[in-house]
CSV table of C-alpha atoms and ligand atoms in Angstrom, one decimal:
chain,number,residue,atom,x,y,z
A,452,MET,CA,0.0,0.1,0.0
A,453,PHE,CA,2.7,2.3,1.1
A,454,THR,CA,4.5,1.8,-2.0
A,455,ASN,CA,1.4,2.4,-4.1
A,456,VAL,CA,0.6,5.8,-2.6
A,457,THR,CA,4.1,6.7,-2.8
A,458,LEU,CA,4.3,6.2,-6.4
A,459,SER,CA,1.0,7.9,-7.6
A,460,LEU,CA,1.8,10.8,-5.2
A,461,LEU,CA,5.2,11.0,-7.3
A,462,GLU,CA,2.9,10.8,-10.4
A,463,GLY,CA,1.2,13.8,-8.9
A,464,PHE,CA,4.3,15.6,-7.7
A,465,LEU,CA,5.3,15.5,-11.3
A,466,GLY,CA,2.5,17.8,-12.1
A,467,THR,CA,3.5,20.1,-9.4
A,468,LEU,CA,6.9,19.7,-10.6
A,469,LYS,CA,6.2,20.7,-14.1
A,470,LEU,CA,4.2,23.9,-13.1
A,471,PHE,CA,7.0,25.0,-10.7
A,472,SER,CA,9.8,24.8,-13.3
A,473,LEU,CA,8.1,26.1,-16.2
A,474,THR,CA,6.6,29.1,-14.1
A,475,LEU,CA,10.3,30.0,-13.2
A,476,LEU,CA,11.5,29.6,-16.7
A,477,PHE,CA,9.4,32.1,-17.8
A,478,SER,CA,8.5,34.4,-14.9
A,479,LEU,CA,12.2,35.2,-14.3
A,480,PRO,CA,13.1,36.6,-17.6
A,481,LEU,CA,9.7,38.3,-17.9
A,482,GLY,CA,10.3,39.8,-14.1
A,483,LEU,CA,13.6,41.5,-15.5
A,484,VAL,CA,11.3,42.8,-18.6
A,485,ILE,CA,8.7,44.1,-16.2
A,486,SER,CA,11.2,45.7,-13.8
A,487,PHE,CA,12.9,47.7,-16.4
A,488,GLY,CA,9.5,48.9,-17.4
A,489,SER,CA,8.5,49.8,-14.1
A,490,MET,CA,11.9,52.0,-13.9
A,491,SER,CA,11.4,53.5,-17.2
A,492,LYS,CA,11.6,57.2,-17.6
A,493,ASN,CA,8.5,57.2,-20.1
A,494,ARG,CA,5.5,57.4,-18.0
A,495,ILE,CA,3.3,55.7,-20.7
A,496,ILE,CA,5.5,52.8,-19.8
A,497,LYS,CA,6.2,53.0,-16.3
A,498,PHE,CA,2.6,53.8,-14.8
A,499,PRO,CA,0.6,51.1,-16.6
A,500,ILE,CA,3.1,48.8,-15.5
A,501,ARG,CA,3.2,49.8,-11.9
A,502,PHE,CA,-0.6,49.4,-12.2
A,503,ILE,CA,-0.5,46.0,-13.2
A,504,ILE,CA,1.9,44.8,-10.5
A,505,TRP,CA,0.0,46.8,-8.1
A,506,VAL,CA,-3.2,44.6,-9.0
A,507,ILE,CA,-1.3,41.3,-9.2
A,508,ARG,CA,0.3,41.7,-5.9
A,509,GLY,CA,-2.8,43.0,-4.4
A,510,THR,CA,-5.0,40.3,-5.2
A,511,PRO,CA,-4.9,36.7,-4.2
A,512,LEU,CA,-3.3,34.2,-6.6
A,513,MET,CA,-6.3,31.7,-6.3
A,514,LEU,CA,-8.5,34.5,-7.6
A,515,GLN,CA,-6.3,35.0,-10.5
A,516,LEU,CA,-6.1,31.8,-11.2
A,517,LEU,CA,-10.2,31.5,-11.2
A,518,ILE,CA,-10.1,34.7,-13.4
A,519,MET,CA,-7.3,33.3,-15.7
A,520,PHE,CA,-9.4,30.1,-16.5
A,521,TYR,CA,-12.8,31.2,-16.6
A,522,GLY,CA,-12.5,34.7,-17.5
A,523,PRO,CA,-12.0,34.4,-21.3
A,524,GLY,CA,-15.0,32.2,-21.6
A,525,ILE,CA,-17.4,34.3,-19.4
A,526,PHE,CA,-16.2,37.9,-20.8
A,527,LEU,CA,-15.0,37.3,-24.2
A,528,GLY,CA,-17.1,34.1,-25.1
A,529,ILE,CA,-14.1,32.5,-26.5
A,530,ASN,CA,-12.3,29.2,-25.5
A,531,LEU,CA,-9.0,30.6,-25.1
A,532,TRP,CA,-7.6,27.6,-23.1
A,533,GLY,CA,-9.1,24.7,-25.2
A,534,SER,CA,-10.2,21.8,-23.4
A,535,GLY,CA,-9.1,19.3,-20.9
A,536,ASP,CA,-6.1,18.9,-18.9
A,537,LYS,CA,-3.8,20.7,-21.2
A,538,GLY,CA,-6.0,23.8,-21.0
A,539,ARG,CA,-6.2,23.7,-17.4
A,540,PHE,CA,-2.4,23.6,-17.4
A,541,THR,CA,-1.7,26.3,-19.7
A,542,ALA,CA,-4.1,28.5,-17.8
A,543,ALA,CA,-2.7,27.7,-14.5
A,544,LEU,CA,0.8,28.4,-16.2
A,545,VAL,CA,-0.1,31.7,-17.6
A,546,ALA,CA,-1.6,33.0,-14.2
A,547,PHE,CA,1.3,31.7,-12.0
A,548,VAL,CA,3.8,33.5,-14.7
A,549,ILE,CA,2.1,36.8,-14.4
A,550,ASN,CA,2.0,36.4,-10.9
A,551,TYR,CA,5.5,35.4,-10.1
A,552,ALA,CA,6.8,37.7,-12.9
A,553,CYS,CA,5.4,41.0,-11.1
A,554,TYR,CA,6.8,39.5,-7.4
A,555,PHE,CA,10.4,39.1,-9.3
A,556,SER,CA,10.0,42.4,-11.0
A,557,GLU,CA,9.9,44.1,-7.8
A,558,ILE,CA,12.7,42.2,-6.1
A,559,PHE,CA,14.8,43.1,-9.2
A,560,ARG,CA,13.9,46.6,-9.2
A,561,GLY,CA,14.8,46.7,-5.4
A,562,GLY,CA,18.2,45.1,-6.1
A,563,ILE,CA,19.2,47.4,-9.5
A,564,GLN,CA,18.1,50.3,-7.4
A,565,SER,CA,20.2,49.4,-4.4
A,566,ILE,CA,23.4,49.7,-6.5
A,567,PRO,CA,25.1,53.2,-5.4
A,568,ARG,CA,25.2,55.6,-8.2
A,569,GLY,CA,29.0,55.7,-7.5
A,570,GLN,CA,29.4,52.5,-9.5
A,571,TYR,CA,27.8,53.6,-12.4
A,572,GLU,CA,29.7,57.1,-12.3
A,573,ALA,CA,32.9,55.2,-11.8
A,574,ALA,CA,32.1,52.9,-14.7
A,575,ALA,CA,31.2,55.9,-16.7
A,576,VAL,CA,34.7,57.8,-16.3
A,577,LEU,CA,36.4,54.6,-17.2
A,578,GLY,CA,34.6,54.7,-20.5
A,579,LEU,CA,32.3,51.7,-20.0
A,580,ASN,CA,29.2,51.8,-22.0
A,581,LYS,CA,25.6,51.2,-21.1
A,582,ARG,CA,25.8,47.7,-21.9
A,583,GLN,CA,29.2,47.0,-20.2
A,584,THR,CA,28.2,48.7,-17.1
A,585,PHE,CA,25.2,46.3,-16.7
A,586,PHE,CA,26.9,43.0,-17.5
A,587,LYS,CA,30.4,43.9,-16.0
A,588,ILE,CA,29.8,46.0,-13.0
A,589,VAL,CA,26.1,46.1,-12.0
A,590,LEU,CA,24.8,42.4,-12.6
A,591,LEU,CA,26.7,40.5,-10.2
A,592,GLN,CA,26.0,43.0,-7.6
A,593,VAL,CA,22.4,42.9,-8.3
A,594,ILE,CA,22.4,39.0,-8.2
A,595,LYS,CA,24.1,38.9,-4.9
A,596,LYS,CA,21.5,41.2,-3.5
A,597,ILE,CA,18.6,39.5,-4.7
A,598,VAL,CA,19.6,35.8,-4.0
A,599,PRO,CA,17.9,35.7,-0.6
A,600,PRO,CA,14.6,37.3,-1.5
A,601,ILE,CA,14.4,35.2,-4.6
A,602,SER,CA,15.0,32.2,-2.8
A,603,ASN,CA,11.9,33.0,-0.5
A,604,GLU,CA,9.8,33.6,-3.5
A,605,VAL,CA,10.9,30.4,-5.1
A,606,ILE,CA,10.2,28.4,-2.0
A,607,THR,CA,6.9,29.9,-1.8
A,608,LEU,CA,6.3,29.1,-5.3
A,609,VAL,CA,6.8,25.2,-4.6
A,610,LYS,CA,3.9,25.5,-2.1
A,611,ASP,CA,1.7,27.9,-4.3
A,612,THR,CA,1.6,25.3,-7.0
A,613,SER,CA,-1.2,23.6,-5.0
A,614,LEU,CA,-3.5,26.5,-5.4
A,615,ALA,CA,-3.9,25.4,-9.0
A,616,ARG,CA,-6.4,22.7,-8.1
A,617,VAL,CA,-9.0,25.2,-7.6
A,618,ILE,CA,-9.3,24.7,-11.5
A,619,ALA,CA,-8.9,21.3,-11.3
A,620,PHE,CA,-5.3,21.0,-12.3
A,621,TYR,CA,-3.7,17.8,-11.5
A,622,GLU,CA,-0.8,18.0,-9.0
A,623,ILE,CA,0.0,16.1,-5.8
A,624,ILE,CA,-2.2,17.4,-3.2
A,625,TRP,CA,-5.0,16.5,-5.8
A,626,GLU,CA,-3.7,12.8,-6.1
A,627,GLY,CA,-3.5,12.5,-2.3
A,628,GLU,CA,-7.0,13.7,-1.6
A,629,ARG,CA,-8.1,11.0,-4.1
A,630,PHE,CA,-7.1,8.4,-1.7
A,631,ILE,CA,-9.8,9.5,0.7
A,632,LYS,CA,-12.6,8.5,-1.8
A,633,SER,CA,-11.2,5.5,-3.5
A,634,ALA,CA,-9.5,4.0,-0.3
A,635,GLY,CA,-11.1,5.7,2.5
A,636,ILE,CA,-7.5,6.8,3.9
A,637,ILE,CA,-6.5,10.0,4.7
A,638,TRP,CA,-2.8,9.7,5.6
A,639,PRO,CA,-1.6,10.0,1.8
A,640,LEU,CA,-2.9,13.5,1.9
A,641,PHE,CA,-0.8,14.1,4.9
A,642,TYR,CA,2.1,12.4,3.3
A,643,THR,CA,2.3,14.8,0.5
A,644,GLY,CA,3.9,17.1,2.9
A,645,VAL,CA,6.9,15.3,2.9
A,646,PHE,CA,7.3,15.7,-0.9
A,647,TYR,CA,6.9,19.6,-0.1
A,648,LEU,CA,9.5,19.4,2.5
A,649,ILE,CA,12.0,17.5,0.8
A,650,PHE,CA,11.8,19.6,-2.4
A,651,SER,CA,12.0,23.0,-0.5
A,652,GLY,CA,14.8,21.4,1.6
A,653,LEU,CA,16.8,20.8,-1.6
A,654,LEU,CA,16.1,24.2,-2.8
A,655,THR,CA,17.3,25.9,0.2
A,656,LEU,CA,20.5,23.9,0.4
A,657,LEU,CA,20.9,25.2,-3.8
A,658,PHE,CA,20.2,28.6,-2.8
A,659,GLY,CA,22.4,28.6,0.4
A,660,TYR,CA,25.3,27.1,-1.9
A,661,ILE,CA,24.6,30.2,-4.1
A,662,GLU,CA,24.6,32.7,-1.5
A,663,LYS,CA,28.0,31.2,-0.3
A,664,LYS,CA,29.7,31.4,-3.7
A,665,LEU,CA,28.9,35.1,-3.8
A,666,ASP,CA,30.5,35.5,-0.3
A,667,TYR,CA,33.6,36.4,-1.6
A,668,PHE,CA,32.7,40.3,-1.9
A,669,ARG,CA,30.7,42.5,-0.1
B,1455,MET,CA,49.9,74.6,-26.2
B,1456,LYS,CA,47.8,74.4,-22.9
B,1457,ILE,CA,46.7,70.8,-22.1
B,1458,LEU,CA,43.3,72.3,-20.5
B,1459,GLU,CA,41.4,75.4,-21.3
B,1460,ILE,CA,38.0,75.7,-19.8
B,1461,HIS,CA,36.1,78.9,-20.8
B,1462,ASN,CA,32.9,80.3,-19.0
B,1463,ILE,CA,31.5,77.4,-17.7
B,1464,LYS,CA,27.9,77.7,-16.2
B,1465,LYS,CA,26.1,75.1,-14.5
B,1466,LYS,CA,22.4,75.4,-12.9
B,1467,PHE,CA,20.3,72.9,-10.8
B,1468,ASP,CA,16.7,73.5,-10.3
B,1469,ASP,CA,17.2,77.1,-11.6
B,1470,VAL,CA,19.9,77.7,-9.0
B,1471,GLU,CA,23.2,78.8,-10.4
B,1472,ILE,CA,26.0,76.7,-8.9
B,1473,LEU,CA,29.0,77.5,-11.5
B,1474,LYS,CA,28.6,81.1,-12.4
B,1475,GLY,CA,30.8,81.2,-15.4
B,1476,ILE,CA,34.3,79.3,-14.7
B,1477,SER,CA,37.4,80.0,-16.8
B,1478,PHE,CA,40.8,78.7,-16.5
B,1479,SER,CA,43.6,76.9,-18.0
B,1480,MET,CA,46.7,74.9,-17.3
B,1481,GLU,CA,49.7,73.4,-18.7
B,1482,LYS,CA,50.9,69.7,-19.0
B,1483,GLY,CA,52.7,68.3,-16.2
B,1484,GLN,CA,51.2,70.9,-13.6
B,1485,THR,CA,49.3,70.3,-10.6
B,1486,LEU,CA,46.4,72.5,-10.0
B,1487,SER,CA,44.7,72.4,-6.4
B,1488,ILE,CA,41.1,73.9,-5.9
B,1489,LEU,CA,40.2,75.0,-2.6
B,1490,GLY,CA,37.0,76.6,-1.4
B,1491,SER,CA,34.2,76.1,1.2
B,1492,SER,CA,31.5,73.7,1.3
B,1493,GLY,CA,28.9,74.3,-1.6
B,1494,SER,CA,31.1,76.5,-3.7
B,1495,GLY,CA,30.8,74.3,-6.7
B,1496,LYS,CA,34.1,72.3,-6.6
B,1497,THR,CA,32.7,68.8,-6.9
B,1498,THR,CA,30.1,70.0,-9.7
B,1499,LEU,CA,33.2,71.4,-11.6
B,1500,LEU,CA,35.0,68.2,-11.6
B,1501,ARG,CA,31.9,66.5,-12.8
B,1502,CYS,CA,31.6,68.7,-15.4
B,1503,LEU,CA,35.2,68.0,-16.7
B,1504,ASN,CA,34.3,64.4,-16.3
B,1505,PHE,CA,30.9,64.5,-18.5
B,1506,LEU,CA,29.1,63.6,-15.4
B,1507,GLU,CA,27.1,66.6,-15.7
B,1508,ILE,CA,26.6,68.9,-18.8
B,1509,PRO,CA,27.3,72.5,-18.4
B,1510,ASP,CA,24.7,74.9,-19.5
B,1511,GLU,CA,27.3,77.0,-21.1
B,1512,GLY,CA,31.1,77.2,-21.9
B,1513,THR,CA,33.7,75.2,-23.7
B,1514,ILE,CA,36.1,72.6,-22.5
B,1515,THR,CA,39.3,72.3,-24.9
B,1516,VAL,CA,41.8,69.7,-24.2
B,1517,ASN,CA,45.2,69.8,-26.3
B,1518,GLY,CA,43.6,72.3,-28.7
B,1519,ASP,CA,40.4,70.1,-29.3
B,1520,VAL,CA,37.1,71.4,-28.4
B,1521,LEU,CA,35.7,68.7,-26.5
B,1522,PHE,CA,32.6,70.3,-25.3
B,1523,PHE,CA,30.8,73.2,-26.7
B,1524,ALA,CA,27.7,73.8,-24.8
B,1525,ASN,CA,24.3,72.7,-26.3
B,1526,THR,CA,25.9,70.7,-28.8
B,1527,VAL,CA,26.2,67.5,-26.8
B,1528,ASP,CA,24.3,64.7,-25.7
B,1529,LEU,CA,25.5,62.7,-22.9
B,1530,ARG,CA,24.4,59.5,-24.6
B,1531,ASP,CA,26.5,60.3,-27.5
B,1532,GLU,CA,29.3,58.0,-28.3
B,1533,ASN,CA,31.6,60.8,-28.4
B,1534,VAL,CA,30.9,61.9,-25.0
B,1535,ARG,CA,32.8,58.5,-23.9
B,1536,LYS,CA,35.8,59.1,-25.9
B,1537,ASN,CA,36.0,62.4,-24.5
B,1538,ARG,CA,35.7,61.4,-21.1
B,1539,ARG,CA,39.1,59.4,-21.6
B,1540,HIS,CA,40.7,62.8,-21.5
B,1541,PHE,CA,40.2,62.8,-18.0
B,1542,GLY,CA,40.5,60.4,-15.1
B,1543,MET,CA,38.5,60.7,-12.0
B,1544,VAL,CA,39.3,59.9,-8.4
B,1545,PHE,CA,36.1,60.0,-6.0
B,1546,GLN,CA,35.9,60.7,-2.4
B,1547,GLN,CA,34.2,57.4,-1.9
B,1548,PHE,CA,36.6,55.3,-3.8
B,1549,ASN,CA,33.9,53.5,-5.9
B,1550,LEU,CA,35.8,50.6,-6.3
B,1551,PHE,CA,33.9,47.6,-7.9
B,1552,PRO,CA,33.6,45.1,-5.3
B,1553,GLN,CA,33.4,41.6,-6.9
B,1554,TYR,CA,36.8,42.6,-8.5
B,1555,THR,CA,40.3,42.1,-6.9
B,1556,ALA,CA,42.5,45.3,-6.7
B,1557,LEU,CA,44.2,44.1,-9.8
B,1558,GLU,CA,40.9,43.5,-11.9
B,1559,ASN,CA,39.7,46.9,-10.9
B,1560,VAL,CA,42.7,48.3,-12.2
B,1561,VAL,CA,42.7,46.4,-15.7
B,1562,LEU,CA,39.0,45.9,-16.2
B,1563,ALA,CA,38.4,48.8,-18.3
B,1564,PRO,CA,41.8,48.8,-20.4
B,1565,LYS,CA,41.1,45.0,-21.3
B,1566,LEU,CA,37.7,45.8,-22.5
B,1567,GLU,CA,39.5,47.5,-25.4
B,1568,ALA,CA,42.2,45.2,-25.8
B,1569,LYS,CA,42.4,43.4,-29.2
B,1570,SER,CA,44.8,40.6,-28.8
B,1571,LYS,CA,46.0,38.1,-26.1
B,1572,GLY,CA,49.4,39.9,-26.2
B,1573,GLU,CA,47.8,43.2,-25.3
B,1574,ILE,CA,46.1,41.7,-22.3
B,1575,VAL,CA,49.2,40.1,-21.1
B,1576,GLU,CA,50.7,43.5,-21.3
B,1577,ILE,CA,47.8,45.4,-19.7
B,1578,GLU,CA,48.1,43.2,-16.6
B,1579,GLU,CA,51.8,43.8,-16.2
B,1580,LYS,CA,51.2,47.6,-16.3
B,1581,GLY,CA,48.6,47.1,-13.7
B,1582,ARG,CA,50.5,45.2,-11.6
B,1583,GLU,CA,53.4,48.1,-12.2
B,1584,LEU,CA,50.7,50.7,-11.0
B,1585,LEU,CA,49.8,48.9,-8.2
B,1586,ARG,CA,53.5,48.4,-7.0
B,1587,LYS,CA,54.0,52.1,-7.5
B,1588,MET,CA,51.1,52.4,-5.1
B,1589,GLY,CA,52.7,50.3,-2.6
B,1590,LEU,CA,50.4,47.5,-3.0
B,1591,GLU,CA,52.4,44.7,-4.1
B,1592,ASP,CA,51.0,42.4,-1.5
B,1593,ARG,CA,47.6,43.4,-2.0
B,1594,MET,CA,46.9,42.9,-5.8
B,1595,ASN,CA,44.5,40.1,-5.4
B,1596,ASN,CA,42.5,41.1,-2.6
B,1597,TYR,CA,39.0,42.3,-2.8
B,1598,PRO,CA,38.0,45.8,-1.8
B,1599,HIS,CA,36.4,44.9,1.4
B,1600,GLN,CA,39.5,43.2,2.6
B,1601,LEU,CA,41.5,46.7,2.2
B,1602,SER,CA,41.7,49.8,4.3
B,1603,GLY,CA,40.5,52.8,3.0
B,1604,GLY,CA,43.8,54.2,2.2
B,1605,GLN,CA,44.5,51.1,0.3
B,1606,GLN,CA,41.1,51.5,-1.5
B,1607,GLN,CA,41.8,55.1,-2.5
B,1608,ARG,CA,45.1,53.9,-3.8
B,1609,VAL,CA,43.9,51.2,-6.1
B,1610,ALA,CA,41.2,53.9,-7.4
B,1611,ILE,CA,44.5,56.2,-8.2
B,1612,ALA,CA,45.9,53.0,-10.1
B,1613,ARG,CA,42.6,52.4,-11.8
B,1614,ALA,CA,42.3,56.1,-13.0
B,1615,LEU,CA,46.0,56.1,-14.1
B,1616,ALA,CA,45.7,52.8,-16.0
B,1617,LEU,CA,43.8,54.5,-18.7
B,1618,GLN,CA,46.4,56.9,-19.1
B,1619,PRO,CA,44.3,60.1,-19.0
B,1620,ASP,CA,45.9,63.5,-19.9
B,1621,ILE,CA,44.5,65.1,-16.6
B,1622,LEU,CA,43.8,63.3,-13.6
B,1623,CYS,CA,40.9,64.7,-11.2
B,1624,PHE,CA,41.0,64.1,-7.7
B,1625,ASP,CA,37.5,65.2,-5.9
B,1626,GLU,CA,38.7,65.4,-1.8
B,1627,PRO,CA,40.7,62.1,-2.2
B,1628,THR,CA,41.3,61.6,1.7
B,1629,SER,CA,37.9,63.3,3.1
B,1630,ALA,CA,36.7,59.8,3.7
B,1631,LEU,CA,39.7,58.5,5.3
B,1632,ASP,CA,40.6,58.3,9.0
B,1633,PRO,CA,43.3,60.6,9.5
B,1634,GLU,CA,45.9,58.2,10.0
B,1635,LEU,CA,45.3,56.8,6.7
B,1636,THR,CA,45.2,60.1,4.5
B,1637,GLY,CA,49.2,60.3,4.8
B,1638,GLU,CA,49.8,57.5,2.7
B,1639,VAL,CA,47.5,58.7,-0.3
B,1640,LEU,CA,48.9,62.2,-0.1
B,1641,LYS,CA,52.3,60.8,-0.5
B,1642,VAL,CA,51.2,58.9,-3.5
B,1643,ILE,CA,49.9,61.9,-5.4
B,1644,LYS,CA,52.8,64.0,-4.2
B,1645,GLU,CA,54.9,61.3,-6.0
B,1646,LEU,CA,52.4,61.7,-8.9
B,1647,ALA,CA,53.1,65.5,-8.7
B,1648,ASN,CA,57.0,64.7,-8.7
B,1649,GLN,CA,56.6,62.7,-11.9
B,1650,HIS,CA,54.7,65.7,-14.0
B,1651,THR,CA,51.4,64.1,-14.1
B,1652,THR,CA,48.7,66.6,-15.0
B,1653,MET,CA,46.4,66.8,-12.0
B,1654,ILE,CA,43.4,68.9,-10.6
B,1655,ILE,CA,42.8,68.3,-6.9
B,1656,VAL,CA,39.9,69.4,-4.9
B,1657,THR,CA,41.0,69.3,-1.2
B,1658,HIS,CA,40.5,70.7,2.1
B,1659,GLU,CA,44.2,69.8,2.8
B,1660,ILE,CA,45.5,73.3,2.6
B,1661,GLY,CA,49.3,72.3,3.6
B,1662,PHE,CA,49.1,69.6,1.1
B,1663,ALA,CA,47.9,71.8,-1.6
B,1664,LYS,CA,50.6,74.4,-0.8
B,1665,GLU,CA,53.2,71.7,-1.2
B,1666,VAL,CA,52.4,70.0,-4.4
B,1667,SER,CA,50.6,72.5,-6.4
B,1668,ASP,CA,51.6,74.7,-9.1
B,1669,GLU,CA,48.9,76.7,-9.0
B,1670,ILE,CA,45.8,77.2,-6.7
B,1671,ILE,CA,42.2,78.3,-7.2
B,1672,PHE,CA,40.1,79.7,-4.5
B,1673,MET,CA,36.4,79.1,-5.5
B,1674,ASP,CA,33.6,80.7,-3.7
B,1675,GLY,CA,30.1,80.5,-4.5
B,1676,GLY,CA,30.4,79.4,-8.1
B,1677,VAL,CA,33.2,81.7,-9.1
B,1678,ILE,CA,36.6,81.9,-8.9
B,1679,ALA,CA,37.7,84.3,-6.1
B,1680,GLU,CA,41.4,83.9,-6.5
B,1681,GLN,CA,43.8,82.1,-8.5
B,1682,GLY,CA,47.8,82.1,-8.6
B,1683,THR,CA,50.6,80.3,-7.0
B,1684,PRO,CA,50.4,78.7,-3.5
B,1685,GLU,CA,52.3,81.8,-2.3
B,1686,GLN,CA,50.2,84.1,-3.5
B,1687,VAL,CA,46.9,82.5,-2.7
B,1688,ILE,CA,48.0,80.8,0.5
B,1689,ASP,CA,50.4,82.9,1.9
B,1690,ASN,CA,49.4,86.3,0.8
B,1691,PRO,CA,45.7,86.3,-0.3
B,1692,SER,CA,44.0,89.3,-1.6
B,1693,ASN,CA,40.5,88.4,-1.6
B,1694,GLU,CA,38.4,89.0,1.5
B,1695,ARG,CA,36.8,85.5,1.3
B,1696,THR,CA,40.2,83.7,0.8
B,1697,LYS,CA,41.2,85.3,3.8
B,1698,GLN,CA,38.1,84.4,6.0
B,1699,PHE,CA,38.4,80.9,4.5
B,1700,LEU,CA,42.2,80.4,5.7
B,1701,ALA,CA,41.6,82.1,8.9
B,1702,ASN,CA,38.7,79.4,9.8
B,1703,TYR,CA,41.0,76.8,8.8
B,1704,LEU,CA,44.1,77.7,10.9
B,1705,LYS,CA,41.9,78.2,13.8
C,2165,LIG,N1,22.6,67.2,-8.6
C,2165,LIG,C1,22.3,68.2,-8.0
C,2165,LIG,N2,20.9,68.6,-8.0
C,2165,LIG,C2,20.7,69.8,-7.2
C,2165,LIG,N3,21.9,70.4,-6.8
C,2165,LIG,C3,22.8,70.2,-6.6
C,2165,LIG,C4,23.3,68.9,-7.2
C,2165,LIG,N4,24.9,68.6,-7.2
C,2165,LIG,C5,24.9,69.8,-6.4
C,2165,LIG,N5,24.1,70.4,-6.1
C,2165,LIG,C6,24.1,71.7,-5.3
C,2165,LIG,O1,25.2,72.6,-5.6
C,2165,LIG,C7,26.1,73.0,-4.8
C,2165,LIG,C8,27.6,73.0,-5.0
C,2165,LIG,O2,27.9,71.6,-4.6
C,2165,LIG,P1,29.3,70.9,-4.8
C,2165,LIG,O3,29.1,69.6,-4.5
C,2165,LIG,O4,29.7,71.2,-6.2
C,2165,LIG,O5,29.9,71.7,-3.8
C,2165,LIG,P2,31.4,71.5,-3.2
C,2165,LIG,O6,32.1,72.8,-3.5
C,2165,LIG,O7,32.1,70.4,-3.8
C,2165,LIG,O8,31.3,71.3,-1.6
C,2165,LIG,P3,31.9,70.3,-0.6
C,2165,LIG,O9,33.2,70.9,-0.3
C,2165,LIG,O10,30.9,70.2,0.5
C,2165,LIG,O11,32.3,68.8,-1.3
C,2165,LIG,C9,25.2,72.7,-3.6
C,2165,LIG,O12,24.4,73.7,-3.0
C,2165,LIG,C10,24.7,71.3,-3.9
C,2165,LIG,O13,23.5,71.4,-2.8
C,2166,LIG,MG1,32.4,68.5,-3.1
């Protein structure tokens, strides 16, 4: 029984993992783009972006998932996501990517703005152009600053993936809950916690390692 | 030919005129010190020379080439980047790049322009040589946070020298240092003066300015109040404001 449960939970965890990794893959670069937008000198870019960030950070992710999934059908009368599991996954992924990109963008913005002006000025008087200044001088200092908050967000994401079940996205808790109905046992549901713990433990180790790697400068 | 001529430089911030028409020139190999009370515009002047600020009016001419002619310059222009290279800048707060060692700080900019492996080897050798001259032989591979303020400032001087600027500018190079560390930095600058490096030094170290300078400018309220040899400006000032400033300083 235990082995059976473990195997099906692992299968559910694959769904969790898929949503987790694809969310990171898309939201990190999108977050960087949004952060540049939110720092833009052009008001026509800056204010709409800051507005979107405010809306996304100011409302529950669960609500965003529901609106993302049902919204196109209800408001626009189109079946944007197609049908079946694939549609649910796509809708969940898009909602997660937008949500996390906004959070990441604020972390990036904080990191970029925390670099002292003197660093840019020193680079400028040494004749570095904008590109060189960003990649050679600013980037690594920003990465060092943002690793701890990014690490927090990423570990939150591990757990947030479980929210996707409100639109019936198949993931590990869904799988664990299934055993209540099918076999009348509840412990598989609790057992899912172990998977989360191990995974977030691994991520904590990974981020700790990165932080340590960047410890050589201040 | 004069190495540097600046004519009628004016600069406003938020409608307040900070530089009200600064003109002076200097010869190659000279050391020029700029004295003046807080807020008189000394930093702003150096920042204009390094194109960190754009003057509203005036011209900057180096070796006979007009680098800056007001209203014809865009800071984003590639030309500005080239023009900056005539000047080196040593900041009060050092502004070393924390993720690079002392040597990497020094060779970073020259290496970006290197075209061959051989050139890179040469640049690194020259970087080590510069750090040796700064008395940092055994500190080359340390990161800035492992160095004292005086050592960091000497790395910053080496970094500026590595690009062989025509004119090296210092903005209060020892103001951020503990008193016992100012000596080592002043000594290095004095050494550069002896080797006829063309320098503009903004400083509050009047004794030092008198010792190293060929010429001294006293700034007050955005204008040059007095200019001359150290003997003229420091020992026999004729301007009332200079007298006051020096009297306050001696107290
Ligand atoms: N970016 C800026 N925006 C607005 N005002 C500025 C700016 N930079 C300088 N100022 C003002 O210009 C005046 C001159 O400043 P500056 O830094 O050039 O003086 P300073 O002679 O270097 O003084 P100190 O000896 O304190 O360094 C000050 O009143 C300062 O407040
Ligand atoms: Mg100043």
